[in-house]
Each structure stands twice: as structure tokens, then as C-alpha cells.
Coordinates of N, CA and C in Angstrom, one line a residue:
M1 N 0.9 42.4 1.7 CA -0.1 43.2 2.4 C 0.1 44.7 2.0
A2 N -0.9 45.3 1.5 CA -0.8 46.7 1.0 C -0.9 47.7 2.2
L3 N -0.1 48.7 2.1 CA -0.1 49.7 3.2 C -1.2 50.8 3.0
Y4 N -1.8 50.9 1.8 CA -2.8 51.9 1.6 C -4.0 51.2 1.1
P5 N -5.2 51.8 1.3 CA -6.5 51.1 0.8 C -6.4 51.1 -0.7
P6 N -7.2 50.1 -1.3 CA -7.2 50.0 -2.7 C -7.7 51.3 -3.4
G7 N -7.0 51.7 -4.5 CA -7.4 52.9 -5.2 C -6.8 54.2 -4.6
E8 N -6.2 54.2 -3.4 CA -5.6 55.4 -2.9 C -4.1 55.4 -3.4
R9 N -3.8 56.6 -3.9 CA -2.5 56.8 -4.5 C -1.5 57.4 -3.5
T10 N -0.3 57.1 -3.6 CA 0.7 57.8 -2.8 C 1.4 58.8 -3.6
S11 N 1.9 59.8 -3.0 CA 2.7 60.9 -3.7 C 4.2 60.6 -3.7
E12 N 4.8 60.6 -4.8 CA 6.2 60.4 -4.9 C 6.9 61.7 -5.3
P13 N 8.1 62.0 -4.8 CA 8.8 63.2 -5.2 C 8.9 63.3 -6.7
L14 N 8.8 64.6 -7.2 CA 9.0 64.8 -8.6 C 10.4 64.8 -9.0
D15 N 10.7 64.3 -10.1 CA 12.1 64.3 -10.7 C 12.3 65.7 -11.2
D16 N 13.3 66.4 -10.7 CA 13.6 67.8 -11.2 C 13.9 67.9 -12.7
R17 N 14.4 66.8 -13.3 CA 14.6 66.8 -14.7 C 13.3 66.9 -15.5
L18 N 12.2 66.6 -14.9 CA 10.9 66.7 -15.6 C 10.3 68.0 -15.4
R19 N 10.8 68.9 -14.6 CA 10.2 70.2 -14.4 C 10.5 71.1 -15.6
D20 N 9.4 71.7 -16.1 CA 9.4 72.6 -17.2 C 8.9 74.0 -16.7
D21 N 9.8 74.9 -16.3 CA 9.4 76.2 -15.8 C 8.6 77.0 -16.8
A22 N 8.9 76.9 -18.1 CA 8.2 77.7 -19.1 C 6.7 77.2 -19.2
A23 N 6.5 75.9 -19.2 CA 5.2 75.3 -19.2 C 4.4 75.6 -18.0
L24 N 5.0 75.6 -16.8 CA 4.4 76.0 -15.6 C 3.9 77.4 -15.6
A25 N 4.8 78.3 -16.1 CA 4.4 79.7 -16.2 C 3.3 79.9 -17.1
E26 N 3.2 79.2 -18.2 CA 2.1 79.3 -19.2 C 0.8 78.8 -18.5
I27 N 0.9 77.7 -17.8 CA -0.3 77.2 -17.1 C -0.8 78.2 -16.1
E28 N 0.1 78.9 -15.4 CA -0.3 79.9 -14.4 C -1.0 81.1 -15.1
L29 N -0.4 81.6 -16.2 CA -1.1 82.7 -16.9 C -2.4 82.3 -17.5
T30 N -2.5 81.1 -18.0 CA -3.8 80.6 -18.6 C -4.8 80.5 -17.5
S31 N -4.4 80.0 -16.3 CA -5.3 79.9 -15.2 C -5.8 81.2 -14.7
R32 N -5.0 82.2 -14.7 CA -5.4 83.6 -14.3 C -6.5 84.1 -15.3
L33 N -6.3 83.9 -16.6 CA -7.2 84.3 -17.6 C -8.6 83.6 -17.4
M34 N -8.5 82.3 -17.2 CA -9.7 81.5 -17.1 C -10.5 81.9 -15.9
I35 N -9.9 82.1 -14.8 CA -10.6 82.5 -13.6 C -11.2 83.8 -13.7
A36 N -10.4 84.8 -14.3 CA -11.0 86.1 -14.5 C -12.1 86.1 -15.5
A37 N -12.0 85.4 -16.5 CA -13.1 85.3 -17.5 C -14.3 84.7 -17.0
S38 N -14.2 83.6 -16.2 CA -15.3 82.9 -15.7 C -16.1 83.8 -14.7
G39 N -15.4 84.8 -14.0 CA -16.1 85.6 -13.1 C -16.6 86.9 -13.7
A40 N -16.2 87.2 -14.9 CA -16.6 88.5 -15.6 C -18.0 88.4 -16.1
T41 N -18.6 89.6 -16.0 CA -20.0 89.7 -16.6 C -20.0 90.2 -18.0
S42 N -18.8 90.6 -18.5 CA -18.7 90.9 -19.9 C -17.3 90.5 -20.4
P43 N -17.1 90.5 -21.7 CA -15.7 90.2 -22.2 C -14.6 91.1 -21.5
L44 N -13.5 90.5 -21.2 CA -12.4 91.2 -20.7 C -11.8 92.2 -21.7
T45 N -11.5 93.4 -21.3 CA -10.9 94.3 -22.2 C -9.4 94.0 -22.3
Q46 N -8.8 94.5 -23.4 CA -7.4 94.3 -23.6 C -6.5 94.7 -22.4
S47 N -7.0 95.8 -21.8 CA -6.2 96.4 -20.7 C -6.3 95.4 -19.5
E48 N -7.5 94.8 -19.3 CA -7.7 93.9 -18.2 C -6.8 92.6 -18.4
I49 N -6.8 92.2 -19.6 CA -6.0 91.0 -20.0 C -4.5 91.3 -19.8
D50 N -4.1 92.5 -20.3 CA -2.7 92.8 -20.1 C -2.3 92.9 -18.6
G51 N -3.2 93.4 -17.8 CA -3.0 93.5 -16.3 C -2.8 92.1 -15.7
L52 N -3.7 91.2 -16.1 CA -3.6 89.8 -15.6 C -2.3 89.1 -16.0
L53 N -1.9 89.4 -17.2 CA -0.7 88.8 -17.7 C 0.6 89.5 -17.3
G54 N 0.5 90.7 -16.7 CA 1.6 91.4 -16.3 C 2.3 92.1 -17.5
V55 N 1.6 92.4 -18.5 CA 2.1 93.0 -19.7 C 2.1 94.5 -19.6
D56 N 3.1 95.2 -20.0 CA 3.2 96.6 -20.0 C 2.7 97.0 -21.4
P57 N 1.5 97.7 -21.5 CA 1.0 98.1 -22.8 C 1.9 99.1 -23.6
E58 N 2.8 99.7 -22.9 CA 3.7 100.7 -23.5 C 5.0 100.0 -24.0
A59 N 5.2 98.8 -23.7 CA 6.4 98.1 -24.1 C 6.3 97.6 -25.5

């Protein structure tokens, strides 16, 4: 007898060995750019992109 309806998935704890902090950070930055670009009425400037990515243009 199933505890969950057919097709419903249960969440299992993630194995910390599978965690890739660099990949997660890259996904976060890409998400920021995608969200900003989708809401922009014109192409993002380099300064806006730098700000979204937390880049210091003087560095």
C-alpha cells in the first residue's frame, strides 16, 4: 500500500557530497542576469551587468 498518491514525489535529504558550491553560485549569478534582462526595456549596460554580478569595475 502506497503512502503517497500515484505520481506524487517525496523529498529526500540531499547528500552533501553532491553539493557543488561553485555550480550553485554560477546558477545564482545567471539567474540574476536572466531576471534583470527579462524585465529590461533595453539591453543591459556593462555597468548594470557588473552591479548584478557584484563585480568592481576598478578591479
